[in-house]
């Protein structure tokens, strides 16, 4: 795996660390964030999306990323789409 660091929550204060990377080999976005509350996770699991089963499949997770990191997520999206990132 060839992770490329994009950014960390600017308000981390050295204690928390929501982070954005891209996996250059797999061309995927990688996020580290806060675990959701049990209530939020249950709400996400109950959400109905046409063509998909309810629930959170094994191997997937719900995470929270602060909106102040939106620019980092945009940067990661742009970077992972570039054909020359390998």
Coordinates of C-alpha atoms in Angstrom, one line a residue:
X1 CA 0.0 0.0 0.0
X2 CA 1.3 3.4 -0.9
X3 CA -0.4 5.9 1.3
X4 CA -0.1 9.6 0.5
X5 CA -1.0 11.9 3.4
X6 CA -3.4 14.7 2.5
X7 CA -4.2 16.4 5.8
X8 CA -5.2 16.2 9.4
X9 CA -8.0 18.1 11.2
X10 CA -6.5 21.6 11.8
X11 CA -8.2 21.7 15.2
X12 CA -6.8 18.4 16.4
X13 CA -4.9 20.1 19.3
X14 CA -2.6 17.0 19.4
X15 CA -5.3 14.8 20.9
X16 CA -7.6 13.8 18.1
X17 CA -6.7 13.1 14.6
X18 CA -9.3 12.8 11.9
X19 CA -7.1 12.3 8.8
X20 CA -7.3 12.0 5.1
X21 CA -5.0 9.9 2.9
X22 CA -5.2 8.4 -0.6
X23 CA -4.0 4.9 -1.4
X24 CA -2.1 5.5 -4.6
X25 CA -1.9 1.8 -5.6
X26 CA -5.6 1.1 -5.2
X27 CA -6.7 4.6 -6.1
X28 CA -8.9 4.9 -3.0
X29 CA -9.7 7.5 -0.4
X30 CA -8.7 6.5 3.2
X31 CA -10.2 8.3 6.2
X32 CA -9.6 8.2 9.9
X33 CA -12.4 9.7 11.9
X34 CA -14.4 9.6 15.0
X35 CA -16.6 6.6 15.8
X36 CA -20.3 7.5 15.5
X37 CA -22.7 7.4 18.4
X38 CA -24.7 4.2 18.7
X39 CA -27.8 6.3 17.7
X40 CA -26.1 7.6 14.5
X41 CA -24.8 4.2 13.5
X42 CA -28.3 2.7 14.0
X43 CA -29.8 5.5 11.9
X44 CA -27.3 4.9 9.1
X45 CA -27.9 1.1 9.3
X46 CA -31.7 1.7 9.0
X47 CA -31.5 4.1 6.1
X48 CA -33.0 2.7 2.9
X49 CA -31.2 3.2 -0.3
X50 CA -32.9 1.9 -3.5
X51 CA -31.1 -1.3 -4.7
X52 CA -29.2 -1.9 -1.5
X53 CA -30.0 -3.9 1.6
X54 CA -30.4 -2.1 5.0
X55 CA -27.5 -2.3 7.4
X56 CA -23.8 -1.8 7.5
X57 CA -22.0 -4.8 5.8
X58 CA -19.3 -6.7 7.6
X59 CA -16.0 -5.0 6.8
X60 CA -17.5 -1.5 6.5
X61 CA -17.9 1.2 9.1
X62 CA -19.5 4.6 9.6
X63 CA -17.1 7.4 10.6
X64 CA -17.4 11.1 11.3
X65 CA -15.2 13.7 9.7
X66 CA -15.5 17.4 10.6
X67 CA -16.8 19.7 7.8
X68 CA -13.7 21.9 8.3
X69 CA -11.8 19.1 6.5
X70 CA -13.9 19.4 3.3
X71 CA -11.1 21.1 1.4
X72 CA -8.8 18.1 2.3
X73 CA -11.4 15.7 1.0
X74 CA -11.7 17.7 -2.3
X75 CA -7.9 17.6 -2.6
X76 CA -7.8 13.8 -2.0
X77 CA -10.6 13.4 -4.6
X78 CA -8.6 15.4 -7.2
X79 CA -5.4 13.6 -6.4
X80 CA -6.8 10.1 -6.6
X81 CA -8.4 10.8 -10.0
X82 CA -5.1 11.9 -11.5
X83 CA -3.7 9.2 -13.8
X84 CA -0.1 10.0 -12.8
X85 CA -0.4 9.3 -9.0
X86 CA 1.3 5.9 -9.1

